[in-house]
CSV table of C-alpha atoms and ligand atoms in Angstrom, one decimal:
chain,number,residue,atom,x,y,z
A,1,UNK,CA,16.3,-66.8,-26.7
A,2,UNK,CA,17.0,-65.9,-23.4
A,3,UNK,CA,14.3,-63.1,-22.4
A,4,UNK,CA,14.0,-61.1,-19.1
A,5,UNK,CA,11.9,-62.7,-16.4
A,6,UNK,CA,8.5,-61.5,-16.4
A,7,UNK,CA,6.7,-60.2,-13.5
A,8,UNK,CA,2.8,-60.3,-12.6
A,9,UNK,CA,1.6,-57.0,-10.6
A,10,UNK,CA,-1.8,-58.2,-9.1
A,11,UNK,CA,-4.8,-55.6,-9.3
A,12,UNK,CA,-6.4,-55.7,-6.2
A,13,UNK,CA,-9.2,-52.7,-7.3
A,14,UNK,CA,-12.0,-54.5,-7.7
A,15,UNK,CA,-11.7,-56.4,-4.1
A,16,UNK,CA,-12.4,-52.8,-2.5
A,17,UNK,CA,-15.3,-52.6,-5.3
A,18,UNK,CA,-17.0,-55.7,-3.9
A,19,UNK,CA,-16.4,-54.5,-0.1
A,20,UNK,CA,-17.7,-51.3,-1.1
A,21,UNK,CA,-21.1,-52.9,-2.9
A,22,UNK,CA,-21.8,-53.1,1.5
A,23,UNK,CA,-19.5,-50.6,3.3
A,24,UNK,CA,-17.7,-52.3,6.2
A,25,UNK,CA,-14.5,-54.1,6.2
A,26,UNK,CA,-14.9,-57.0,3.9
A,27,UNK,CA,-13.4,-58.5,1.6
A,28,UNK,CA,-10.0,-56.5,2.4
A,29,UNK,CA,-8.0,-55.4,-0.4
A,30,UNK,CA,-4.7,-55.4,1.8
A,31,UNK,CA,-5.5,-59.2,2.8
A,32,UNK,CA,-5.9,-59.8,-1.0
A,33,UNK,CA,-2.6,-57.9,-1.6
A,34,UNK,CA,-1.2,-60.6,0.5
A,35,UNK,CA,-2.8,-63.6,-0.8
A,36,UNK,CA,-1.7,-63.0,-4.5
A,37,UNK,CA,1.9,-62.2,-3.1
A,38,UNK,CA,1.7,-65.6,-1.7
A,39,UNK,CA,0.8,-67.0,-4.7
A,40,UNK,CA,3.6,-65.5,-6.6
A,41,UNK,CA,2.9,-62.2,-7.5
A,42,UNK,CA,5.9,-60.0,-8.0
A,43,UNK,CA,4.2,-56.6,-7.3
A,44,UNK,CA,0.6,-55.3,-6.5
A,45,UNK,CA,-0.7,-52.6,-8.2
A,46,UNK,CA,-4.5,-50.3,-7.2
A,47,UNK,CA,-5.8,-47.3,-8.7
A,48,UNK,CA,-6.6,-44.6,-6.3
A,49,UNK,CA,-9.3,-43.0,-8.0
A,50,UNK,CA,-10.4,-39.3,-7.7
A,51,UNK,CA,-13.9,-40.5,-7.1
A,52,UNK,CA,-12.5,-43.3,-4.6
A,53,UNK,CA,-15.1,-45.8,-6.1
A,54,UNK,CA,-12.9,-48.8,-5.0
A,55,UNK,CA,-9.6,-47.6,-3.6
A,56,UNK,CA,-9.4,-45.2,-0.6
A,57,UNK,CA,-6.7,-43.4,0.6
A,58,UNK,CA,-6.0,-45.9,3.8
A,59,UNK,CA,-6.1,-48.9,1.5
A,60,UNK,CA,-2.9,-47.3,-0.1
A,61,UNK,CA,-1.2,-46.2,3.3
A,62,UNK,CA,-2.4,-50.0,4.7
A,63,UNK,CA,-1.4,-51.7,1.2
A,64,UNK,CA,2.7,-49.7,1.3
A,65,UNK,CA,2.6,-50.4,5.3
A,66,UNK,CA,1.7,-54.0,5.1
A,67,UNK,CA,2.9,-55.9,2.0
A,68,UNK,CA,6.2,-56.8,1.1
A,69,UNK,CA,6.8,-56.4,-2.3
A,70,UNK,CA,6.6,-53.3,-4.7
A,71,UNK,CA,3.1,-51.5,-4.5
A,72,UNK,CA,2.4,-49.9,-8.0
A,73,UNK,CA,0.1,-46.7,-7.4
A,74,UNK,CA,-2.2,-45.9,-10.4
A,75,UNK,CA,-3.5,-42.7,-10.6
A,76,UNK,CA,-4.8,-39.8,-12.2
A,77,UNK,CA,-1.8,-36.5,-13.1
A,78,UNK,CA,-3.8,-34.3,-10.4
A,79,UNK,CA,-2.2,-32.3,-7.9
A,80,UNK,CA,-4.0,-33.9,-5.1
A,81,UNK,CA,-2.5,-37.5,-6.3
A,82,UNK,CA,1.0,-36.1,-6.6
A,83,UNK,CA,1.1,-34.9,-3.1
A,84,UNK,CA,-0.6,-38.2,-1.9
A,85,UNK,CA,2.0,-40.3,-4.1
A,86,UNK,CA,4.5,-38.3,-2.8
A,87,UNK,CA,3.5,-38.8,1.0
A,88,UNK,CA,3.1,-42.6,0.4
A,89,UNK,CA,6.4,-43.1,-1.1
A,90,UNK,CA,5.1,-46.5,-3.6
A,91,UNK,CA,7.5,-47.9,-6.0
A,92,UNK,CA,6.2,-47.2,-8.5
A,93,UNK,CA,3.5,-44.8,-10.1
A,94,UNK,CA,1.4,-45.2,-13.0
A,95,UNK,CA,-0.2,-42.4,-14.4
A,96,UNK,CA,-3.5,-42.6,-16.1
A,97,UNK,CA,-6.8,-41.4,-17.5
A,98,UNK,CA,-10.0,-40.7,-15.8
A,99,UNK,CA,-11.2,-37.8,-18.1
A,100,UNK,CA,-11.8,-38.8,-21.5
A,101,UNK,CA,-10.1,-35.5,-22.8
A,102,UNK,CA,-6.8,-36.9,-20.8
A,103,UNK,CA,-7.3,-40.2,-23.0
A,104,UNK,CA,-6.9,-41.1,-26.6
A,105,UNK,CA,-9.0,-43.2,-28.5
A,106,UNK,CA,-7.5,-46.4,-27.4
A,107,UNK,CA,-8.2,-45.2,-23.5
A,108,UNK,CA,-3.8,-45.0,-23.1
A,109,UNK,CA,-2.8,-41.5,-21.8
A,110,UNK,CA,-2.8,-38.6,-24.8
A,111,UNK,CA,1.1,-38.4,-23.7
A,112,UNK,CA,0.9,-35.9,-26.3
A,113,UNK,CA,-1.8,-33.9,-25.9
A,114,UNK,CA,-1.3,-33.8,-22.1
A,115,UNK,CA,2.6,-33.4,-22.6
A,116,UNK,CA,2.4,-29.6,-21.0
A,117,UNK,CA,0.5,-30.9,-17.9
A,118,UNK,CA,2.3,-34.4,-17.4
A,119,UNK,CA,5.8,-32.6,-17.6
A,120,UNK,CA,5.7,-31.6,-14.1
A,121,UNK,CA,4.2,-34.4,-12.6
A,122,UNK,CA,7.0,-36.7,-14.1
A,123,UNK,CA,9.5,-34.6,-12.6
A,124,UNK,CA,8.3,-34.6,-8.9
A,125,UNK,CA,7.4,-38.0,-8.7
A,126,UNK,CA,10.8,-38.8,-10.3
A,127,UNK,CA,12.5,-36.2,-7.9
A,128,UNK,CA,10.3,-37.9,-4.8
A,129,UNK,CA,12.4,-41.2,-6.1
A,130,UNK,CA,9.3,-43.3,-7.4
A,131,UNK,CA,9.6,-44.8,-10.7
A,132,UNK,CA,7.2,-43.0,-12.7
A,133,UNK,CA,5.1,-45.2,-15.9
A,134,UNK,CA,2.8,-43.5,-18.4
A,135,UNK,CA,-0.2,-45.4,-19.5
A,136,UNK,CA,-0.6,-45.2,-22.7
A,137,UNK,CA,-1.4,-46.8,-26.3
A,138,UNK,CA,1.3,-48.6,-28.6
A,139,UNK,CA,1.6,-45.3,-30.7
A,140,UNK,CA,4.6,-44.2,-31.9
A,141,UNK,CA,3.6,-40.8,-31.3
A,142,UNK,CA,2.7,-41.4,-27.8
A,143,UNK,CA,6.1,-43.6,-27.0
A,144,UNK,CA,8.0,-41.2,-28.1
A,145,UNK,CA,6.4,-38.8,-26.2
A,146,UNK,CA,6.6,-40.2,-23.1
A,147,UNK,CA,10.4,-40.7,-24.0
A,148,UNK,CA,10.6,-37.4,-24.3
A,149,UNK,CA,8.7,-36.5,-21.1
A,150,UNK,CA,11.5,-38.8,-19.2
A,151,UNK,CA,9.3,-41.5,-17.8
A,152,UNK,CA,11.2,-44.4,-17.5
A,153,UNK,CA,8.6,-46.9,-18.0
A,154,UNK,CA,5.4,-47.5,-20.0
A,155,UNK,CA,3.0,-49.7,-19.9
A,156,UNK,CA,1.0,-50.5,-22.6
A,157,UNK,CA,-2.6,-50.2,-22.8
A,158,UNK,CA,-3.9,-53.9,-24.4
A,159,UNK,CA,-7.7,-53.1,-23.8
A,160,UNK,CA,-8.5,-52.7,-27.4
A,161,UNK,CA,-6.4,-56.0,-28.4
A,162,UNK,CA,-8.2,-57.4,-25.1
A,163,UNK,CA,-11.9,-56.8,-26.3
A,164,UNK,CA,-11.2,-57.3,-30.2
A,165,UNK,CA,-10.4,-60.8,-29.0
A,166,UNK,CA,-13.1,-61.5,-26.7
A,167,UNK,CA,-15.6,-60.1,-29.2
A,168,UNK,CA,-14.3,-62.2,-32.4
A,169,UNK,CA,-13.6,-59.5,-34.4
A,170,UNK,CA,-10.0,-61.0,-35.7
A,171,UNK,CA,-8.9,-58.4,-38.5
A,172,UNK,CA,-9.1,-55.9,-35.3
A,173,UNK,CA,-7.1,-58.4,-32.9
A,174,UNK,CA,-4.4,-58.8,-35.8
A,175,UNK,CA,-3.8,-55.4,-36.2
A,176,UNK,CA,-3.9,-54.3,-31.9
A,177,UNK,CA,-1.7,-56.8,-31.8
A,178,UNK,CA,0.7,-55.9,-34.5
A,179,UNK,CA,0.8,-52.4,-32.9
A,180,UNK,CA,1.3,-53.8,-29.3
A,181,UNK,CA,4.4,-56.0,-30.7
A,182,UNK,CA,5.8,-52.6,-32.7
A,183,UNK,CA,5.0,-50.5,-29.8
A,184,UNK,CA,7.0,-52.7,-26.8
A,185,UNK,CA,10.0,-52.8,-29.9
A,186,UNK,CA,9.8,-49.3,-30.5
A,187,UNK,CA,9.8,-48.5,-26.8
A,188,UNK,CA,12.9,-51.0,-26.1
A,189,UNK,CA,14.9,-49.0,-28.7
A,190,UNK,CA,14.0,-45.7,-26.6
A,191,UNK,CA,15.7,-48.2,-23.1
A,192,UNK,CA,12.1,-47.5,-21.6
A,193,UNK,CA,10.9,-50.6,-19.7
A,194,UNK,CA,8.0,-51.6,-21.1
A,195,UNK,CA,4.6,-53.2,-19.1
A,196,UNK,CA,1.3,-53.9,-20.1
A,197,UNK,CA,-2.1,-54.9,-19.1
A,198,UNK,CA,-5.6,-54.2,-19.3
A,199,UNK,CA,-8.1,-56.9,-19.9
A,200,UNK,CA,-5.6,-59.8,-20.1
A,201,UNK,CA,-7.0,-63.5,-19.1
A,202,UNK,CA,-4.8,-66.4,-19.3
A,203,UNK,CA,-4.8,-66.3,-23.3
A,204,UNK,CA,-4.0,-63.0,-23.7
A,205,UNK,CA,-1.7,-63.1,-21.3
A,206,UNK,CA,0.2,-66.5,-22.2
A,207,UNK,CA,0.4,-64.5,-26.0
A,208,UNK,CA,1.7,-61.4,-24.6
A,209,UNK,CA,4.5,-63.1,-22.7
A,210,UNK,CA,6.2,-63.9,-25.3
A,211,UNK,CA,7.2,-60.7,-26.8
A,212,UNK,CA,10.7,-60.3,-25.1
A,213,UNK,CA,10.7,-56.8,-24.4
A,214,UNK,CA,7.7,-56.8,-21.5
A,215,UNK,CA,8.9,-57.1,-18.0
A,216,UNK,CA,5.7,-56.3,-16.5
A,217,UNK,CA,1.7,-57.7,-16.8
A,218,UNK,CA,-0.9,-55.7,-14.4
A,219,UNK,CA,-4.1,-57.7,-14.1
A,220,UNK,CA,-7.0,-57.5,-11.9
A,221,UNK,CA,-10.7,-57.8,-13.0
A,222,UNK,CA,-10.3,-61.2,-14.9
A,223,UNK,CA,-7.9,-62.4,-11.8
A,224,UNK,CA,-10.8,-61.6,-9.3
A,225,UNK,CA,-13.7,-62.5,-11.2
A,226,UNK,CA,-11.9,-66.0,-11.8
A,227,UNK,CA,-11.3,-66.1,-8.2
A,228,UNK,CA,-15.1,-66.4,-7.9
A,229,UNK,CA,-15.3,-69.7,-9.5
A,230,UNK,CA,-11.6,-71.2,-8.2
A,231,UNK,CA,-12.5,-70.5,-4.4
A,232,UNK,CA,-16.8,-70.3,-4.4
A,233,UNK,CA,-16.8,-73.9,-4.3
A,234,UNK,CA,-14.6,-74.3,-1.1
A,235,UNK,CA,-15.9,-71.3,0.6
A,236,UNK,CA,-19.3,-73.3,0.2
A,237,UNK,CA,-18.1,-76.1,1.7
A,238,UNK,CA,-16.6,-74.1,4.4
A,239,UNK,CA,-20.0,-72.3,5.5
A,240,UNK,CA,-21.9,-75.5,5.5
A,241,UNK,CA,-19.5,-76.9,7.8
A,242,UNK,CA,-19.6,-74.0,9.9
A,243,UNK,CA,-24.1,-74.5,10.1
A,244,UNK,CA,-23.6,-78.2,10.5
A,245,UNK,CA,-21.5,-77.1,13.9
A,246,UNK,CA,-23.5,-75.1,14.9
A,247,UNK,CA,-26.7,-77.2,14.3
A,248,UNK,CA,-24.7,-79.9,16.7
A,249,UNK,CA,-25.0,-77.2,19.6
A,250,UNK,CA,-28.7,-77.8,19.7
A,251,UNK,CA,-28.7,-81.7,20.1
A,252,UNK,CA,-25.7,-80.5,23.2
A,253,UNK,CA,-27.9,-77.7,24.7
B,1,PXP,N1,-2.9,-51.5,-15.9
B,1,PXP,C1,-3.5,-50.3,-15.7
B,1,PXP,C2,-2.7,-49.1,-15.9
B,1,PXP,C3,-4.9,-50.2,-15.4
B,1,PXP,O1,-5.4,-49.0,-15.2
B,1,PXP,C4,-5.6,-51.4,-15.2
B,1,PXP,C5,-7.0,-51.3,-14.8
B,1,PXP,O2,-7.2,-50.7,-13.6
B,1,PXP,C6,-4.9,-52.6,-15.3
B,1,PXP,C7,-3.6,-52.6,-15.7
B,1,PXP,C8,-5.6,-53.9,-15.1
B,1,PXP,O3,-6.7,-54.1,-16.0
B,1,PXP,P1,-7.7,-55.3,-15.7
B,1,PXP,O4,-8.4,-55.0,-14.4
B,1,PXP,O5,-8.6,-55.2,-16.9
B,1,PXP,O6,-6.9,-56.6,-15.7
């Protein structure tokens, strides 16, 4: 079968989270941004949070100025993020939690319980001409919904297939996974696009790609905690040679 390329949107959240563990400058989520674009990333996505734990506002206008490819803008459905959105023109918006009564028990969006407070927020991000995604679990009830709300994307929430794995509890992971693979089918038959992401590594991942209907994977926290261990070792290397140089200056002095 023939399926639809698939593209990797690059979380570049918890790069701020380490730079803000010190203040300053560093590391740089923007320079991230880049490096995973480099490395084949189709898209980046961050979360601008209402707290700003990792994310803050001129990491968004930095990350649309300065990268290339499409910038995916999580958020919360708050007035304050609309207008933000709406000022920093992204490609894309993803809308979801941060209040446990805007989530359901999976952690997606309650699409349906928020339906009366996401309608509007659909609407002027759709009107502002940035393709609008709901968050949410791979419930019917919740597809539907956001079908109904007109958001032309969802992205599936796979934290609960995610940690079933990772914890060994199998009956869980078969039946996650049975809903995530009804879910992106059910959505298809709406024409929504369908994403997903949340906790994926690379077995997770290399599963999930191979249900036809998802165009999209968003990953961050196992892509930069893996980072640690592919680039630690150089970065090592690279300090030691910048001591030994400078131990030479003392022989030269
Ligand atoms: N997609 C959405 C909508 C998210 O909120 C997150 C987490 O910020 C991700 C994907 C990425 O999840 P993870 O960091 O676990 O890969």
């Amino acid at each position: 079968m023939n399926a639809k390329p698939l593209r990797l949107g690059v979380n570049v959240d918890h790069v701020a989270t380490i730079r803000n563990a010190r203040g300053g400058r560093h590391p740089d989520p923007v320079r991230a941004a880049k490096l995973a674009i480099a490395a084949g990333a189709d898209g980046i996505t961050a979360h601008l949070r209402e707290d700003r734990r990792h994310i803050r506002d001129d990491d968004m206008a930095r990350l649309k100025a300065e990268i290339d490819k499409p910038l995916n803008f999580e958020m919360a459905a708050t007035e304050e993020m609309v207008r933000i959105a709406i000022a920093t023109k992204p490609h894309a918006v993803c809308l979801v939690p941060e209040k446990r009564e805007e989530r359901t028990t999976e952690g997606g969006l309650d699409a349906v319980g928020q339906a009366a407070a996401l309608k509007p927020v659909v609407h002027a991000l759709k009107h502002a001409g940035i393709r609008v995604s709901l968050f949410i679990a791979a419930a019917p009830a919740q597809i539907e919904m956001a079908a109904e709300l007109g958001a032309p994307v969802i992205e599936i929430h796979t934290g609960a297939w995610c940690d079933a794995l990772a914890e060994g509890r199998d009956t869980d992971a078969a039946a996650e996974w049975q809903m995530i693979r009804a879910g992106a089918a059910q959505a298809a038959s709406f024409g929504l696009e369908v994403h997903a992401g949340h906790g994926l590594d690379y077995a997770s991942a290399e599963t999930i790609a191979a249900l036809p209907q998802i165009v999209e994977l968003n990953i961050g926290h196992f892509l930069i905690g893996e980072a640690v261990f592919e680039g630690l070792a150089e970065t090592v290397k690279f300090m030691r040679a910048a001591m030994d140089r400078g131990r030479k200056k003392v022989h030269a002095s």
